[in-house]
XYZ file of C-alpha atoms in Angstrom:
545
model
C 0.019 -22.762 24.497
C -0.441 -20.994 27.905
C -3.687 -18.669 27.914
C -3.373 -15.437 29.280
C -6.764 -15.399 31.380
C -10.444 -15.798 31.634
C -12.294 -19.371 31.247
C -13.269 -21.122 28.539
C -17.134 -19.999 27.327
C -19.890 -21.915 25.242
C -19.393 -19.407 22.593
C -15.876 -20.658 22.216
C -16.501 -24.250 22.435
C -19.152 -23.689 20.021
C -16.898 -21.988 17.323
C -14.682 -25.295 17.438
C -17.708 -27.474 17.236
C -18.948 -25.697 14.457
C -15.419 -25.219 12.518
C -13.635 -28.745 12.864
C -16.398 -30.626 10.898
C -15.980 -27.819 8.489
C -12.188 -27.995 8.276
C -12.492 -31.531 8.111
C -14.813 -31.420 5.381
C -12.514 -29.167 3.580
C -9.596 -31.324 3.621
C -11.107 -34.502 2.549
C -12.604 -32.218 -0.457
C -9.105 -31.364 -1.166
C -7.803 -34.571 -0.926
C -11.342 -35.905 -3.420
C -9.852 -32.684 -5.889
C -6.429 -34.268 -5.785
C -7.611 -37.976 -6.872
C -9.611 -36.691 -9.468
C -7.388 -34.692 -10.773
C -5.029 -37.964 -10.489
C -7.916 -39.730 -12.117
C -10.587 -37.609 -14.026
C -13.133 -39.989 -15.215
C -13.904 -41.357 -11.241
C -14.724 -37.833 -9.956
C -16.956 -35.039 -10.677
C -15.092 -32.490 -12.271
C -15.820 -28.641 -10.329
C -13.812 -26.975 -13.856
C -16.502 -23.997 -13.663
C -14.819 -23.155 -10.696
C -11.066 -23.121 -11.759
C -12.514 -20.875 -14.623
C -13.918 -18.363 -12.935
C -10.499 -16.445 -12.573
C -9.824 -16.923 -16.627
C -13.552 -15.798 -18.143
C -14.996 -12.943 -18.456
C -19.059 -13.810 -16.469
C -21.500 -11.023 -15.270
C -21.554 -10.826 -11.684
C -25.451 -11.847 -11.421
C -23.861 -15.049 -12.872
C -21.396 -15.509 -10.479
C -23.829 -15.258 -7.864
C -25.507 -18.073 -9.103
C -22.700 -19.932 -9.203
C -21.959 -19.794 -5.700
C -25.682 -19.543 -4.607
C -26.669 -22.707 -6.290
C -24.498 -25.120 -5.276
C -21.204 -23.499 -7.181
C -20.785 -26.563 -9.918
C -24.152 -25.303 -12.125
C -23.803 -23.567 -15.550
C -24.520 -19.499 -15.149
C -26.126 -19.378 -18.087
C -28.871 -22.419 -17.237
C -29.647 -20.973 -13.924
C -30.941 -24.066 -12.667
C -32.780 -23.956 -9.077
C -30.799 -25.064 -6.430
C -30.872 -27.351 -3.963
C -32.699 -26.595 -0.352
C -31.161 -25.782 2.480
C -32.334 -29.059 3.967
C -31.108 -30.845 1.312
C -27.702 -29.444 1.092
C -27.078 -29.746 4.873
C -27.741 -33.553 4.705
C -25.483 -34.025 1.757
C -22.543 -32.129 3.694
C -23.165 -34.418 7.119
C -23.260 -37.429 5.017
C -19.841 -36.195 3.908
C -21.278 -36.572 0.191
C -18.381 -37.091 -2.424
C -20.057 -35.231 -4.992
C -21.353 -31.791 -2.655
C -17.819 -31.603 -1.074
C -16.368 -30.748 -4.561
C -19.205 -29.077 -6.019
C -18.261 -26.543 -3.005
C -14.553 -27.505 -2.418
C -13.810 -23.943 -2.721
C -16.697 -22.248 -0.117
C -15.414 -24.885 2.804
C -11.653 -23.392 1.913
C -12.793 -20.011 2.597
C -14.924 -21.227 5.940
C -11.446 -22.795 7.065
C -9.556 -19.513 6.461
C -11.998 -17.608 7.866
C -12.039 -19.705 10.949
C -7.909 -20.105 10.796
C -7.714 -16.046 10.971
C -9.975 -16.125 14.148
C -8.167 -18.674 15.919
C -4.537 -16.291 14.660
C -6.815 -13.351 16.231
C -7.059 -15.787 19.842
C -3.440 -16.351 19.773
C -2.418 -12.928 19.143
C -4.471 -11.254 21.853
C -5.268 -14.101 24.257
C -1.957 -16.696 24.460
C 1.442 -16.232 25.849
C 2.427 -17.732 22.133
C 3.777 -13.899 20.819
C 5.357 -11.275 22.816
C 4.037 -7.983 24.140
C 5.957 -4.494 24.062
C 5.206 -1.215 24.961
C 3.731 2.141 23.025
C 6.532 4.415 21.946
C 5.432 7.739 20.449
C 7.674 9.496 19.065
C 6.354 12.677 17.023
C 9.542 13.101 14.821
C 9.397 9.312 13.559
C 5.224 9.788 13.578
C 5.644 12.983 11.084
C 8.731 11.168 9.273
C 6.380 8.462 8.367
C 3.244 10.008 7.438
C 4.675 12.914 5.057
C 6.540 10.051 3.207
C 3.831 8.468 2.301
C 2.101 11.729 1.339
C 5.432 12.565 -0.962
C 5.257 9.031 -2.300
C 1.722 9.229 -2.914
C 2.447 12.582 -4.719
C 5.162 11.634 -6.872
C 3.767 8.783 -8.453
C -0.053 7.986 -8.444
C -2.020 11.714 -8.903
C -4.847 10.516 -11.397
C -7.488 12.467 -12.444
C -10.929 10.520 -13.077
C -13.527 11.485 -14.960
C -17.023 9.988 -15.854
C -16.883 8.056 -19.152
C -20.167 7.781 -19.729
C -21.172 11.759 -19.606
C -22.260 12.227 -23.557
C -19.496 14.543 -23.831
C -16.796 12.074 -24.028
C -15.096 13.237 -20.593
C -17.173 14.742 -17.649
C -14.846 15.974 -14.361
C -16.916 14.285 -11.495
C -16.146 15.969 -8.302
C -16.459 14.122 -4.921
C -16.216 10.698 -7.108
C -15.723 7.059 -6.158
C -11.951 7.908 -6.328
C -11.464 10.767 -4.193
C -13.598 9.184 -1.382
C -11.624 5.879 -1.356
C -8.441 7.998 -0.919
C -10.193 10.026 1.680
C -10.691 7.014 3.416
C -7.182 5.716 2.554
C -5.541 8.587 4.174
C -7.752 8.705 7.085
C -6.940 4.537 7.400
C -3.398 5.152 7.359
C -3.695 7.916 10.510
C -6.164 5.188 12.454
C -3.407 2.327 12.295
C -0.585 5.340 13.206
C -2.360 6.388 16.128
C -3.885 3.217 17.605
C 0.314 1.279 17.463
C 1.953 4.362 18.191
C -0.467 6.129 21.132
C -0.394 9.352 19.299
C -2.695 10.762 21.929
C -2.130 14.672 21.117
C -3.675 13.181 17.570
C -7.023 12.259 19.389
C -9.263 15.492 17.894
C -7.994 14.746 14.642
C -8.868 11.176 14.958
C -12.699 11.938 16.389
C -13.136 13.844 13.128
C -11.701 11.112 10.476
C -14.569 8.736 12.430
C -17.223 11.800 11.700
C -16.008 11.773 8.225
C -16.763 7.686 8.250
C -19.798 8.548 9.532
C -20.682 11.440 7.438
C -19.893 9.207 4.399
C -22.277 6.423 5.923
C -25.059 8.910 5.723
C -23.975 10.206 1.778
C -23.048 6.441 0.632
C -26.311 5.182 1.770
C -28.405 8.060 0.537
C -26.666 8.073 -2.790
C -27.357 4.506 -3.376
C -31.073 3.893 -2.290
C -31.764 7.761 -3.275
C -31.262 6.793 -6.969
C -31.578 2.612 -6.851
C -34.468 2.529 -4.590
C -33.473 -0.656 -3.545
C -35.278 -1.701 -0.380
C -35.963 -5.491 -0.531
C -34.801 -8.303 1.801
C -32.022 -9.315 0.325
C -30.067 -5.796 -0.060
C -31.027 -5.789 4.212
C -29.184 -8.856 4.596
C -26.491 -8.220 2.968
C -26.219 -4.902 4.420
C -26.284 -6.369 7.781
C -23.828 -9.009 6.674
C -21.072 -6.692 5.689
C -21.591 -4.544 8.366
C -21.513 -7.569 11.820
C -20.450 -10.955 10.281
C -16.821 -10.608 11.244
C -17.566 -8.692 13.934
C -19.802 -11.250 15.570
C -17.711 -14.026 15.393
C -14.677 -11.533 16.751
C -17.048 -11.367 20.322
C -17.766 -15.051 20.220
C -14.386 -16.349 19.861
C -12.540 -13.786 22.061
C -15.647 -13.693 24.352
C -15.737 -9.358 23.727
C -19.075 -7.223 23.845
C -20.000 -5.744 20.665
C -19.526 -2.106 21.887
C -15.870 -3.291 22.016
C -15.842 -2.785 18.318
C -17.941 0.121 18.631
C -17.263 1.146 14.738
C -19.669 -1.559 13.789
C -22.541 -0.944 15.808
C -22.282 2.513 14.808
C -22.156 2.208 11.301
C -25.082 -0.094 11.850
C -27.240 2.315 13.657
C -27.030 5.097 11.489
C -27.824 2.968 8.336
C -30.503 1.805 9.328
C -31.897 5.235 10.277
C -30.401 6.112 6.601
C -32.667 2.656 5.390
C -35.743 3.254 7.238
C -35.531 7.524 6.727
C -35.481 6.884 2.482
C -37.372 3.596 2.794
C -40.739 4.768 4.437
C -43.037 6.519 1.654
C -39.962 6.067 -1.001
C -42.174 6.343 -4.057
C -42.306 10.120 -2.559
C -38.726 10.334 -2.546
C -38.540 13.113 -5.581
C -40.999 15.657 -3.935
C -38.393 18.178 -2.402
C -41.124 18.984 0.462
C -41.389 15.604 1.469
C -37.434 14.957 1.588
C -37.328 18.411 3.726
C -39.894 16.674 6.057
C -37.567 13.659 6.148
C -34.329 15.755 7.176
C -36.584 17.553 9.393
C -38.276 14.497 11.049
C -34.342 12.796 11.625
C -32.614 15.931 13.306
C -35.655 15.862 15.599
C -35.577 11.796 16.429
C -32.040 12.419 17.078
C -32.778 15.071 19.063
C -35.373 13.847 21.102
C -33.021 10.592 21.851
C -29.942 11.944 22.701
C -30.825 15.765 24.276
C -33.568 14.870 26.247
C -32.347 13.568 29.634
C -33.389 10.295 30.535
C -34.915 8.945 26.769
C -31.454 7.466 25.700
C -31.860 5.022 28.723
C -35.558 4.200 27.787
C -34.778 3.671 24.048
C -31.699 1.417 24.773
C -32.113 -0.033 27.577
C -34.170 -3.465 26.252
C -31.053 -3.702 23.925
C -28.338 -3.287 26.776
C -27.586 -7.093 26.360
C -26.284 -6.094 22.861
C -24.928 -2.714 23.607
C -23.979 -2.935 26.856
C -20.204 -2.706 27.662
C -18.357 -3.233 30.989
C -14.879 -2.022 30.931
C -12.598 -4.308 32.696
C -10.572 -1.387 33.614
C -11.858 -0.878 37.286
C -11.388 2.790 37.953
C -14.089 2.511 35.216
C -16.749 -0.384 36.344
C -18.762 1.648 38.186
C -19.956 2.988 34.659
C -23.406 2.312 33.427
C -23.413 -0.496 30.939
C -24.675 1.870 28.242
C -22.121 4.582 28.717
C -19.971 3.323 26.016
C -22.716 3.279 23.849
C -24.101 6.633 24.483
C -20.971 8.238 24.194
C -19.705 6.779 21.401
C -23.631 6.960 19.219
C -23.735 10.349 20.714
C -20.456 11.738 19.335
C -21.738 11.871 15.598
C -25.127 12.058 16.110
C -26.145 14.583 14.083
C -23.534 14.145 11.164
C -24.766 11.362 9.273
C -27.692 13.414 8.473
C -25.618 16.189 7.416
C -24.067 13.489 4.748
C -27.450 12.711 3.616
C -28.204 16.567 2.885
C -24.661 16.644 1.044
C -25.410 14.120 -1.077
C -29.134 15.128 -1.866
C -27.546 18.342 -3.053
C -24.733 17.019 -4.562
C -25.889 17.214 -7.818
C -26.795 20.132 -7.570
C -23.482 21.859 -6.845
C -22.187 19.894 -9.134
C -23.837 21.526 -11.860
C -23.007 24.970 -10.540
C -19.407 24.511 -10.102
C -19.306 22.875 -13.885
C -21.572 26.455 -14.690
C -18.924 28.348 -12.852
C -15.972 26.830 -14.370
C -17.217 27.490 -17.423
C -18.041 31.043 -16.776
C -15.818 33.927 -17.839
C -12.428 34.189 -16.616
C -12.946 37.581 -13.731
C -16.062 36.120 -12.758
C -14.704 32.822 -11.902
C -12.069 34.415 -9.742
C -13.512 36.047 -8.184
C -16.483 33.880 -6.925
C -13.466 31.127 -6.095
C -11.590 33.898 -4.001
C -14.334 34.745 -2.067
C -14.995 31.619 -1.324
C -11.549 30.624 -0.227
C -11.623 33.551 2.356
C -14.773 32.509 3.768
C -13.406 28.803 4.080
C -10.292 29.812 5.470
C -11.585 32.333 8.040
C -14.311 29.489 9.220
C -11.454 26.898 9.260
C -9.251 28.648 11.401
C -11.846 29.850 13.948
C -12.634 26.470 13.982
C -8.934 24.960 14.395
C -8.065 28.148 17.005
C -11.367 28.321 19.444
C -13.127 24.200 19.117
C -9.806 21.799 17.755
C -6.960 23.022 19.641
C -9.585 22.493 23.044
C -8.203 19.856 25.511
C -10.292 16.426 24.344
C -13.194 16.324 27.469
C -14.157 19.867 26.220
C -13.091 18.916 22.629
C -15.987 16.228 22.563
C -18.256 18.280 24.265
C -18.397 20.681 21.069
C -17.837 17.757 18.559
C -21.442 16.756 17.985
C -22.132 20.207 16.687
C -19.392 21.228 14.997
C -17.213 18.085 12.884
C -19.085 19.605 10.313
C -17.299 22.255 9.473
C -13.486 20.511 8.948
C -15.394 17.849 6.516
C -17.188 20.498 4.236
C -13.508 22.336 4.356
C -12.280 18.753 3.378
C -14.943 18.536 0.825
C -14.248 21.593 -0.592
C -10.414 20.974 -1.002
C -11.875 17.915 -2.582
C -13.466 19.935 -5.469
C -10.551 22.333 -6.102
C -8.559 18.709 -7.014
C -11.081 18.595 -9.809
C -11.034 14.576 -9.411
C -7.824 13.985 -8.863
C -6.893 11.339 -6.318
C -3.963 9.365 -5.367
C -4.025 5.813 -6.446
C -1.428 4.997 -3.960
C -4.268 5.639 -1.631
C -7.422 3.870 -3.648
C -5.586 0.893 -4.286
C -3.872 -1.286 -1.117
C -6.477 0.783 1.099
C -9.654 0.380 -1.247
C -12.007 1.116 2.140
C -15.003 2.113 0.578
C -15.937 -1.460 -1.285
C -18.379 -2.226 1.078
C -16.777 -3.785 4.599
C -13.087 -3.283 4.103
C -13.462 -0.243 5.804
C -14.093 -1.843 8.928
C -12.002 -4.807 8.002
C -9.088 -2.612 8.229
C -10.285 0.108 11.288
C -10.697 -2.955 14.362
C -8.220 -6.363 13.432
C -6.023 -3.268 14.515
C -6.866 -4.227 17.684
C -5.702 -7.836 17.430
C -2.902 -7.603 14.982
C -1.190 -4.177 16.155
C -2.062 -4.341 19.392
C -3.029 -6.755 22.582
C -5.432 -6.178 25.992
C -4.803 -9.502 26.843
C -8.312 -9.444 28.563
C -11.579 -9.780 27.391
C -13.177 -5.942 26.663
C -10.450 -4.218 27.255
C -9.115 -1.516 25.537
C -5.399 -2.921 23.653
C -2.517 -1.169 25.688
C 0.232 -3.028 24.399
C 2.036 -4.080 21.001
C 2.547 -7.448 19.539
C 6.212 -8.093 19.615
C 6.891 -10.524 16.909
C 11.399 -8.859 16.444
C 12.194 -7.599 20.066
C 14.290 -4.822 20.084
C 13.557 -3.890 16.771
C 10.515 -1.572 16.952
C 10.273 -0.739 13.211
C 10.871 -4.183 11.795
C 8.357 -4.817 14.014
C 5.804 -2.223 12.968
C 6.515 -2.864 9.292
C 5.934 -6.708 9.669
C 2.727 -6.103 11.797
C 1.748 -3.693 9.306
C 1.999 -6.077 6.274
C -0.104 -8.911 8.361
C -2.281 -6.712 9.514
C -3.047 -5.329 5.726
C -2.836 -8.660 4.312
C -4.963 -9.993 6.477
C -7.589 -7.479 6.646
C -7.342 -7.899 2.855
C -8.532 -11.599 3.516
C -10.939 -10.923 5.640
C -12.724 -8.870 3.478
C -12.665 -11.207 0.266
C -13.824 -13.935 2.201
C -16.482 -12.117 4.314
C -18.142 -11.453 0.663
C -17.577 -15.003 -0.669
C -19.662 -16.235 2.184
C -21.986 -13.675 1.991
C -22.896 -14.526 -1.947
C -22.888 -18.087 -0.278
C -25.192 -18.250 2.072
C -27.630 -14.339 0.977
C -28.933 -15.205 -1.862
C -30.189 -12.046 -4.412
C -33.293 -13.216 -6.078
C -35.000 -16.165 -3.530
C -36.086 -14.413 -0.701
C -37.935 -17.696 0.382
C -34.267 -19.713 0.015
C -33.093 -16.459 2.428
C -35.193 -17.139 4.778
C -34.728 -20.864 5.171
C -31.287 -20.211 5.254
C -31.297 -17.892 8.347
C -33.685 -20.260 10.129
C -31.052 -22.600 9.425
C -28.200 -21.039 10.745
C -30.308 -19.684 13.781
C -31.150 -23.131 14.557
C -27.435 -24.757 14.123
C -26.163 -21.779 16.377
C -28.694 -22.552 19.041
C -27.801 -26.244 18.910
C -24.202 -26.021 18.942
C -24.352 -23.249 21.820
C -26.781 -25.886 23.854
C -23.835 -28.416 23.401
C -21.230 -26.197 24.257
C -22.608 -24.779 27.076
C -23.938 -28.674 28.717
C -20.058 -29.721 28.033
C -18.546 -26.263 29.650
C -21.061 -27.055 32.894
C -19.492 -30.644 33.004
C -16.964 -30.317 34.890
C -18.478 -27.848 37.675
């Protein structure tokens, strides 16, 4: 399998180092499963696990089950074994710990089988490459189809069960955003295989709305839970960079190459640290004012003050730094990407935090005003239509329809305004939402949202290169360009699918929810494995020099 180009790097050797043992483990595990299933009474039966699928078990349960060892009764909630202790068992290839976690090594070999399909797609001669075609007719063609098939046969309305009056319309619900999302998903994937360029305004506000509903998600969630401890961090940070990270390691890529992740990342930690400093003052409405007040001016000070970007960033250019292999570009500042990109929807994530502190709020007054008499309610709704329509198409005339370079200068300040028009469209549907949309694209359960937006990049579409930017098509029927796109589409979709189940099997795995001491030895654990397997890797890549 010829490689396209570039060397081979510790990072890469260390992968393999790291996953063979596993893979190995995995089969023999399989192959222990087998004989005991050949022979029951010679082999620790794992039936808890088979189960899991058939029984109805609380989900703090299940995450004992995998925490602690995945064999032990949920309802005994036995400790677990160390870190230390488990680590021996699985390098002494223990009979017993290989089936006790049988299925956690099968979902560390599939997760290390889909980065490998990720290197062949984007860095072997192993599939073919074809050019971008974009063609607006069959662009349009496709995209209202799925809005009339979306239309025809999945419009749901949702309400909130609970509400003591037996059926409460929620508006902006769990529904509506996960089609939002959907529909927005559908437009990345179009855009990116296609090169729908004269698209590209659209597409810099469906990542302000992603942003905007990092800022309201977030909010929402430790607003009300108040959830701030160590274990809701690491989990937050696993969702958000564990593919990712292994993505830069095995196809040697900076981290601003995925820049979706690192920007989601940023702005929830502001989100974390702006609700989790002084959160038992949270309810006082002059001390959340302070907050929003306090953020627009960090965000202020960072980005629209020349020169304090570079001295924020700069110890962290190793991380955010980003050389584009492109060389009418490498004369760029390493952080360019970064401040561009971070810079872009600066301000809006904030803005989503302020929607969602009000949200309930306007909630009650639209359920007042629906409820009020018949003139009234007209009224009030037909003023408010003009006002939304007259600000939407100053908006679309004077700031959209801009060439992008002036587009993007205006962008920071004004996304804004097409996402409240979105949001308000959103509350006219009274909770209705496509399930077309919620279901194959479910984006908003935690990382599938970015376990759809960049395997785009390796599935759709090849740079052949490390960092740079995909410019051509993976060609698996040749000269059959939508068989082609319909078959990438499906393994792209399956796979992100994949990705995203197994990214949160390994993260009940290895995060555990209640033993922030068994947390911690973990990640010293897995620091110090990573550091010994990158010393290894890097000794053997020296060898031959």
């Amino acid at each position: 399998m010829a490689v396209k180009s570039g060397h081979v790097t510790p990072g890469q050797v260390s992968f393999l180092l790291g996953i063979i043992p596993i893979i190995v483990a995995w089969i023999y595990a399989e192959w222990l499963d087998y004989k005991k299933s050949s022979f029951p009474s010679k082999v620790r039966s794992d039936a808890n696990l088979t189960e899991l699928d058939h029984e109805t078990i609380k989900e703090d349960d299940r995450a004992v089950l995998l925490e602690g060892g995945l064999t032990k009764s949920a309802s005994a909630k036995l400790l677990s074994p160390s870190t230390k202790t488990n680590l021996i068992r699985f390098l002494s290839m223990d009979d017993s710990f290989l089936i006790e976690n049988r299925l956690l090594l099968r979902a560390m070999a599939e997760f290390g089988g889909i980065l490998f399909y990720f290197y062949v797609c984007d860095r072997t001669y192993f599939f073919a490459d074809s050019t971008k075609n974009y063609n607006r007719d069959l662009f349009l063609f496709l995209y209202i189809l799925l809005i009339i098939a979306s239309a025809m046969t999945s419009l749901k309305k949702h309400y909130d069960k609970s509400a003591a009056s037996g059926k409460s319309i929620l508006y902006l619900n769990r529904h509506q955003t996960e089609e939002w999302k959907g529909w927005m998903q559908v437009l990345f994937l179009m855009y990116h295989y296609f090169a729908a360029t004269e698209i590209y305004n659209a597409i810099r506000v469906f990542i302000a709305a992603y942003v905007w509903m990092t800022g309201f998600g977030n909010f929402s969630y430790y607003y009300i839970r108040k959830d701030f401890s160590l274990a809701r961090f690491a989990q937050m940070m696993w969702r958000l960079n564990f593919f990712v990270a292994f993505c830069c390691i095995v196809l040697n890529n900076d981290y601003m190459l995925y820049y979706i992740c690192p920007m989601h990342t940023l702005f929830t930690l502001m989100v974390y640290g702006a609700l989790g400093i002084g959160y038992n003052y949270n309810e006082i409405r002059s001390v959340m004012a302070l907050k929003f007040l306090m953020c627009f001016l960090v965000v202020i000070f960072v980005w629209e003050v020349p020169g304090v970007f570079d001295i924020v960033w700069s110890p962290l250019t190793f991380l955010l730094g980003y050389t584009d292999p492109n060389p009418a570009k490498s004369d760029l500042p390493r952080l360019h990407e970064w401040h561009f990109r971070s810079g872009l929807d600066r301000y809006i994530w904030i803005v989503g935090m302020i929607y969602a502190y009000f949200h309930p709020n306007v909630e009650k007054w639209m359920e007042k005003l629906e409820e009020s008499e018949a003139k009234r309610r007209r009224t009030i709704k037909s003023s408010i239509v003009i006002v939304a329509v007259t600000v939407g198409y100053l908006w679309y005339e004077y700031i959209y329809k801009l060439d992008k370079v002036e587009y993007n200068k205006l962008h920071p300040y004004t996304s804004w305004i097409p996402i409240t028009y979105c949001l308000y469209l959103s509350a006219e549907f009274q909770s209705t939402a496509s399930e077309f949309l919620v279901d194959p694209f479910c984006v908003a359960r935690q990382s599938y949202t970015r376990n759809l937006y960049f395997p785009v990049s390796h599935l759709a579409k090849v740079s052949n290169v490390s960092n740079g930017q995909p410019k051509w098509l993976l060609c698996f029927i040749p000269d059959y360009p939508l068989l082609n796109f319909m078959l990438t589409t499906a393994i792209y979709t399956l796979i992100s699918y994949r990705v995203f189940e197994l990214t949160n099997t390994l993260k009940t795995a290895f995060i555990p929810t209640r033993d922030s001491q068994k947390l911690l030895h973990n990640f010293v654990a897995g620091a110090v494995i990573l550091a010994s397997l990158y010393f290894i890797s890097f000794v053997l890549v020296q060898i031959p020099h």
